[in-house]
mmCIF file with all atom_site columns, C-alpha atoms in Angstrom:
data_model
loop_
_atom_site.group_PDB
_atom_site.id
_atom_site.type_symbol
_atom_site.label_atom_id
_atom_site.label_alt_id
_atom_site.label_comp_id
_atom_site.label_asym_id
_atom_site.label_entity_id
_atom_site.label_seq_id
_atom_site.pdbx_PDB_ins_code
_atom_site.Cartn_x
_atom_site.Cartn_y
_atom_site.Cartn_z
_atom_site.occupancy
_atom_site.B_iso_or_equiv
_atom_site.pdbx_formal_charge
_atom_site.auth_seq_id
_atom_site.auth_comp_id
_atom_site.auth_asym_id
_atom_site.auth_atom_id
_atom_site.pdbx_PDB_model_num
ATOM 1   C CA . UNK D 1 1   ? 0.833   -0.051  0.448   1.00 0.00 ? 1432 UNK D CA 1
ATOM 2   C CA . UNK D 1 2   ? 2.574   2.289   1.090   1.00 0.00 ? 1433 UNK D CA 1
ATOM 3   C CA . UNK D 1 3   ? 4.346   1.922   -2.401  1.00 0.00 ? 1434 UNK D CA 1
ATOM 4   C CA . UNK D 1 4   ? 1.090   2.576   -4.398  1.00 0.00 ? 1435 UNK D CA 1
ATOM 5   C CA . UNK D 1 5   ? 1.119   5.500   -2.181  1.00 0.00 ? 1436 UNK D CA 1
ATOM 6   C CA . UNK D 1 6   ? 4.560   6.352   -2.827  1.00 0.00 ? 1437 UNK D CA 1
ATOM 7   C CA . UNK D 1 7   ? 4.671   6.409   -6.553  1.00 0.00 ? 1438 UNK D CA 1
ATOM 8   C CA . UNK D 1 8   ? 1.002   5.012   -7.718  1.00 0.00 ? 1439 UNK D CA 1
ATOM 9   C CA . UNK D 1 9   ? 2.378   4.963   -11.614 1.00 0.00 ? 1440 UNK D CA 1
ATOM 10  C CA . UNK D 1 10  ? 4.327   1.613   -11.166 1.00 0.00 ? 1441 UNK D CA 1
ATOM 11  C CA . UNK D 1 11  ? 0.623   -0.046  -11.043 1.00 0.00 ? 1442 UNK D CA 1
ATOM 12  C CA . UNK D 1 12  ? -0.981  1.421   -13.588 1.00 0.00 ? 1443 UNK D CA 1
ATOM 13  C CA . UNK D 1 13  ? -1.122  -1.513  -15.199 1.00 0.00 ? 1444 UNK D CA 1
ATOM 14  C CA . UNK D 1 14  ? -1.904  -3.783  -12.721 1.00 0.00 ? 1445 UNK D CA 1
ATOM 15  C CA . UNK D 1 15  ? -0.823  -7.181  -12.780 1.00 0.00 ? 1446 UNK D CA 1
ATOM 16  C CA . UNK D 1 16  ? 1.129   -5.700  -15.636 1.00 0.00 ? 1447 UNK D CA 1
ATOM 17  C CA . UNK D 1 17  ? 0.783   -7.314  -18.873 1.00 0.00 ? 1448 UNK D CA 1
ATOM 18  C CA . UNK D 1 18  ? 1.668   -10.825 -19.887 1.00 0.00 ? 1449 UNK D CA 1
ATOM 19  C CA . UNK D 1 19  ? 2.740   -11.653 -16.156 1.00 0.00 ? 1450 UNK D CA 1
ATOM 20  C CA . UNK D 1 20  ? 0.085   -14.148 -15.021 1.00 0.00 ? 1451 UNK D CA 1
ATOM 21  C CA . UNK D 1 21  ? 0.231   -15.796 -18.785 1.00 0.00 ? 1452 UNK D CA 1
ATOM 22  C CA . UNK D 1 22  ? 4.694   -15.903 -18.274 1.00 0.00 ? 1453 UNK D CA 1
ATOM 23  C CA . UNK D 1 23  ? 5.206   -16.762 -15.224 1.00 0.00 ? 1454 UNK D CA 1
ATOM 24  C CA . UNK D 1 24  ? 1.995   -19.695 -15.989 1.00 0.00 ? 1455 UNK D CA 1
ATOM 25  C CA . UNK D 1 25  ? 3.639   -20.982 -18.615 1.00 0.00 ? 1456 UNK D CA 1
ATOM 26  C CA . UNK D 1 26  ? 7.318   -20.898 -17.988 1.00 0.00 ? 1457 UNK D CA 1
ATOM 27  C CA . UNK D 1 27  ? 9.387   -23.813 -16.788 1.00 0.00 ? 1458 UNK D CA 1
ATOM 28  C CA . UNK D 1 28  ? 11.179  -21.464 -14.237 1.00 0.00 ? 1459 UNK D CA 1
ATOM 29  C CA . UNK D 1 29  ? 8.857   -20.841 -12.654 1.00 0.00 ? 1460 UNK D CA 1
ATOM 30  C CA . UNK D 1 30  ? 7.258   -24.133 -11.945 1.00 0.00 ? 1461 UNK D CA 1
ATOM 31  C CA . UNK D 1 31  ? 10.793  -25.814 -11.040 1.00 0.00 ? 1462 UNK D CA 1
ATOM 32  C CA . UNK D 1 32  ? 11.789  -22.173 -8.311  1.00 0.00 ? 1463 UNK D CA 1
ATOM 33  C CA . UNK D 1 33  ? 8.057   -22.399 -7.304  1.00 0.00 ? 1464 UNK D CA 1
ATOM 34  C CA . UNK D 1 34  ? 8.542   -26.752 -5.848  1.00 0.00 ? 1465 UNK D CA 1
ATOM 35  C CA . UNK D 1 35  ? 12.022  -25.779 -5.047  1.00 0.00 ? 1466 UNK D CA 1
ATOM 36  C CA . UNK D 1 36  ? 11.075  -22.936 -2.564  1.00 0.00 ? 1467 UNK D CA 1
ATOM 37  C CA . UNK D 1 37  ? 7.162   -24.741 -1.810  1.00 0.00 ? 1468 UNK D CA 1
ATOM 38  C CA . UNK D 1 38  ? 9.626   -28.616 -0.428  1.00 0.00 ? 1469 UNK D CA 1
ATOM 39  C CA . UNK D 1 39  ? 12.531  -26.769 1.095   1.00 0.00 ? 1470 UNK D CA 1
ATOM 40  C CA . UNK D 1 40  ? 10.217  -24.553 3.321   1.00 0.00 ? 1471 UNK D CA 1
ATOM 41  C CA . UNK D 1 41  ? 8.508   -27.251 5.665   1.00 0.00 ? 1472 UNK D CA 1
ATOM 42  C CA . UNK D 1 42  ? 11.435  -27.917 6.626   1.00 0.00 ? 1473 UNK D CA 1
ATOM 43  C CA . UNK D 1 43  ? 12.398  -24.446 7.473   1.00 0.00 ? 1474 UNK D CA 1
ATOM 44  C CA . UNK D 1 44  ? 9.339   -23.640 8.884   1.00 0.00 ? 1475 UNK D CA 1
ATOM 45  C CA . UNK D 1 45  ? 9.524   -27.134 10.796  1.00 0.00 ? 1476 UNK D CA 1
ATOM 46  C CA . UNK D 1 46  ? 12.930  -25.394 11.555  1.00 0.00 ? 1477 UNK D CA 1
ATOM 47  C CA . UNK D 1 47  ? 10.997  -21.709 12.964  1.00 0.00 ? 1478 UNK D CA 1
ATOM 48  C CA . UNK D 1 48  ? 8.994   -23.500 15.351  1.00 0.00 ? 1479 UNK D CA 1
ATOM 49  C CA . UNK D 1 49  ? 10.537  -25.489 16.747  1.00 0.00 ? 1480 UNK D CA 1
ATOM 50  C CA . UNK D 1 50  ? 14.199  -23.277 17.911  1.00 0.00 ? 1481 UNK D CA 1
ATOM 51  C CA . UNK D 1 51  ? 11.897  -19.909 17.264  1.00 0.00 ? 1482 UNK D CA 1
ATOM 52  C CA . UNK D 1 52  ? 8.442   -20.157 17.787  1.00 0.00 ? 1483 UNK D CA 1
ATOM 53  C CA . UNK D 1 53  ? 10.261  -22.992 21.356  1.00 0.00 ? 1484 UNK D CA 1
ATOM 54  C CA . UNK D 1 54  ? 12.820  -20.889 21.755  1.00 0.00 ? 1485 UNK D CA 1
ATOM 55  C CA . UNK D 1 55  ? 13.724  -17.188 22.288  1.00 0.00 ? 1486 UNK D CA 1
ATOM 56  C CA . UNK D 1 56  ? 9.874   -16.040 21.038  1.00 0.00 ? 1487 UNK D CA 1
ATOM 57  C CA . UNK D 1 57  ? 8.313   -18.569 23.293  1.00 0.00 ? 1488 UNK D CA 1
ATOM 58  C CA . UNK D 1 58  ? 6.550   -15.867 25.379  1.00 0.00 ? 1489 UNK D CA 1
ATOM 59  C CA . UNK D 1 59  ? 5.037   -15.429 22.654  1.00 0.00 ? 1490 UNK D CA 1
ATOM 60  C CA . UNK D 1 60  ? 3.828   -18.774 21.114  1.00 0.00 ? 1491 UNK D CA 1
ATOM 61  C CA . UNK D 1 61  ? 3.372   -19.823 24.600  1.00 0.00 ? 1492 UNK D CA 1
ATOM 62  C CA . UNK D 1 62  ? -0.044  -18.342 24.717  1.00 0.00 ? 1493 UNK D CA 1
ATOM 63  C CA . UNK D 1 63  ? -0.841  -20.852 21.413  1.00 0.00 ? 1494 UNK D CA 1
ATOM 64  C CA . UNK D 1 64  ? -0.312  -24.092 23.717  1.00 0.00 ? 1495 UNK D CA 1
ATOM 65  C CA . UNK D 1 65  ? -2.010  -22.968 26.847  1.00 0.00 ? 1496 UNK D CA 1
ATOM 66  C CA . UNK D 1 66  ? -5.495  -23.001 25.435  1.00 0.00 ? 1497 UNK D CA 1
ATOM 67  C CA . UNK D 1 67  ? -5.582  -26.082 22.922  1.00 0.00 ? 1498 UNK D CA 1
ATOM 68  C CA . UNK D 1 68  ? -9.267  -26.286 22.910  1.00 0.00 ? 1499 UNK D CA 1
ATOM 69  C CA . UNK D 1 69  ? -9.356  -22.929 20.962  1.00 0.00 ? 1500 UNK D CA 1
ATOM 70  C CA . UNK D 1 70  ? -11.606 -21.071 23.426  1.00 0.00 ? 1501 UNK D CA 1
ATOM 71  C CA . UNK D 1 71  ? -11.555 -17.437 23.361  1.00 0.00 ? 1502 UNK D CA 1
ATOM 72  C CA . UNK D 1 72  ? -12.774 -14.890 22.175  1.00 0.00 ? 1503 UNK D CA 1
ATOM 73  C CA . UNK D 1 73  ? -10.253 -12.914 21.074  1.00 0.00 ? 1504 UNK D CA 1
ATOM 74  C CA . UNK D 1 74  ? -6.569  -12.573 19.799  1.00 0.00 ? 1505 UNK D CA 1
ATOM 75  C CA . UNK D 1 75  ? -3.954  -14.655 20.554  1.00 0.00 ? 1506 UNK D CA 1
ATOM 76  C CA . UNK D 1 76  ? -0.045  -12.759 21.290  1.00 0.00 ? 1507 UNK D CA 1
ATOM 77  C CA . UNK D 1 77  ? 0.223   -16.303 18.065  1.00 0.00 ? 1508 UNK D CA 1
ATOM 78  C CA . UNK D 1 78  ? -1.355  -14.319 15.745  1.00 0.00 ? 1509 UNK D CA 1
ATOM 79  C CA . UNK D 1 79  ? 1.299   -11.905 15.574  1.00 0.00 ? 1510 UNK D CA 1
ATOM 80  C CA . UNK D 1 80  ? 3.076   -14.816 13.274  1.00 0.00 ? 1511 UNK D CA 1
ATOM 81  C CA . UNK D 1 81  ? 1.398   -15.015 10.750  1.00 0.00 ? 1512 UNK D CA 1
ATOM 82  C CA . UNK D 1 82  ? 1.684   -10.738 9.961   1.00 0.00 ? 1513 UNK D CA 1
ATOM 83  C CA . UNK D 1 83  ? 5.235   -11.826 9.915   1.00 0.00 ? 1514 UNK D CA 1
ATOM 84  C CA . UNK D 1 84  ? 5.432   -14.033 6.915   1.00 0.00 ? 1515 UNK D CA 1
ATOM 85  C CA . UNK D 1 85  ? 2.311   -12.304 4.743   1.00 0.00 ? 1516 UNK D CA 1
ATOM 86  C CA . UNK D 1 86  ? 2.847   -9.047  5.184   1.00 0.00 ? 1517 UNK D CA 1
ATOM 87  C CA . UNK D 1 87  ? 6.323   -9.715  3.642   1.00 0.00 ? 1518 UNK D CA 1
ATOM 88  C CA . UNK D 1 88  ? 5.264   -11.897 1.496   1.00 0.00 ? 1519 UNK D CA 1
ATOM 89  C CA . UNK D 1 89  ? 2.650   -9.535  -0.124  1.00 0.00 ? 1520 UNK D CA 1
ATOM 90  C CA . UNK D 1 90  ? 4.770   -6.766  -0.699  1.00 0.00 ? 1521 UNK D CA 1
ATOM 91  C CA . UNK D 1 91  ? 7.257   -8.788  -2.276  1.00 0.00 ? 1522 UNK D CA 1
ATOM 92  C CA . UNK D 1 92  ? 4.489   -10.010 -4.494  1.00 0.00 ? 1523 UNK D CA 1
ATOM 93  C CA . UNK D 1 93  ? 3.639   -6.259  -5.574  1.00 0.00 ? 1524 UNK D CA 1
ATOM 94  C CA . UNK D 1 94  ? 7.105   -5.348  -5.836  1.00 0.00 ? 1525 UNK D CA 1
ATOM 95  C CA . UNK D 1 95  ? 7.526   -7.546  -8.314  1.00 0.00 ? 1526 UNK D CA 1
ATOM 96  C CA . UNK D 1 96  ? 3.921   -6.597  -9.918  1.00 0.00 ? 1527 UNK D CA 1
ATOM 97  C CA . UNK D 1 97  ? 4.883   -3.072  -10.250 1.00 0.00 ? 1528 UNK D CA 1
ATOM 98  C CA . UNK D 1 98  ? 8.602   -3.465  -11.544 1.00 0.00 ? 1529 UNK D CA 1
ATOM 99  C CA . UNK D 1 99  ? 10.676  -3.763  -8.590  1.00 0.00 ? 1530 UNK D CA 1
ATOM 100 C CA . UNK D 1 100 ? 12.300  -7.067  -8.445  1.00 0.00 ? 1531 UNK D CA 1
ATOM 101 C CA . UNK D 1 101 ? 12.383  -9.591  -10.195 1.00 0.00 ? 1532 UNK D CA 1
ATOM 102 C CA . UNK D 1 102 ? 9.330   -11.854 -10.924 1.00 0.00 ? 1533 UNK D CA 1
ATOM 103 C CA . UNK D 1 103 ? 11.709  -15.010 -9.911  1.00 0.00 ? 1534 UNK D CA 1
ATOM 104 C CA . UNK D 1 104 ? 10.647  -13.703 -6.574  1.00 0.00 ? 1535 UNK D CA 1
ATOM 105 C CA . UNK D 1 105 ? 6.732   -14.575 -7.819  1.00 0.00 ? 1536 UNK D CA 1
ATOM 106 C CA . UNK D 1 106 ? 7.635   -17.750 -8.180  1.00 0.00 ? 1537 UNK D CA 1
ATOM 107 C CA . UNK D 1 107 ? 9.533   -17.987 -4.263  1.00 0.00 ? 1538 UNK D CA 1
ATOM 108 C CA . UNK D 1 108 ? 6.303   -16.232 -2.527  1.00 0.00 ? 1539 UNK D CA 1
ATOM 109 C CA . UNK D 1 109 ? 4.080   -18.189 -4.560  1.00 0.00 ? 1540 UNK D CA 1
ATOM 110 C CA . UNK D 1 110 ? 6.062   -21.730 -4.189  1.00 0.00 ? 1541 UNK D CA 1
ATOM 111 C CA . UNK D 1 111 ? 6.038   -20.593 -0.056  1.00 0.00 ? 1542 UNK D CA 1
ATOM 112 C CA . UNK D 1 112 ? 2.208   -20.371 0.247   1.00 0.00 ? 1543 UNK D CA 1
#
């Protein structure tokens, strides 16, 4: 949103013409996307084990405290998806704006 506010001309053609077709018909895109999706599972497991159950336990702890998820309010643990969603969404927008290479879109899609 900040990029679009600062430089709206970059988003005049959003998404850029041909981007979607180029990505889905590219063997490079598919290889990158599959590579990242396969690599992402062990990386997320390591992040969960060593970060969330380590130095970030104070944030993640409430997720384990209420195992039936009966509380109505948000958990501190609900912050974690934002840690990954905000940068990946920004990267996808920057690809469409031409500020990042198109391979970044393959990485973002593979991580989903």
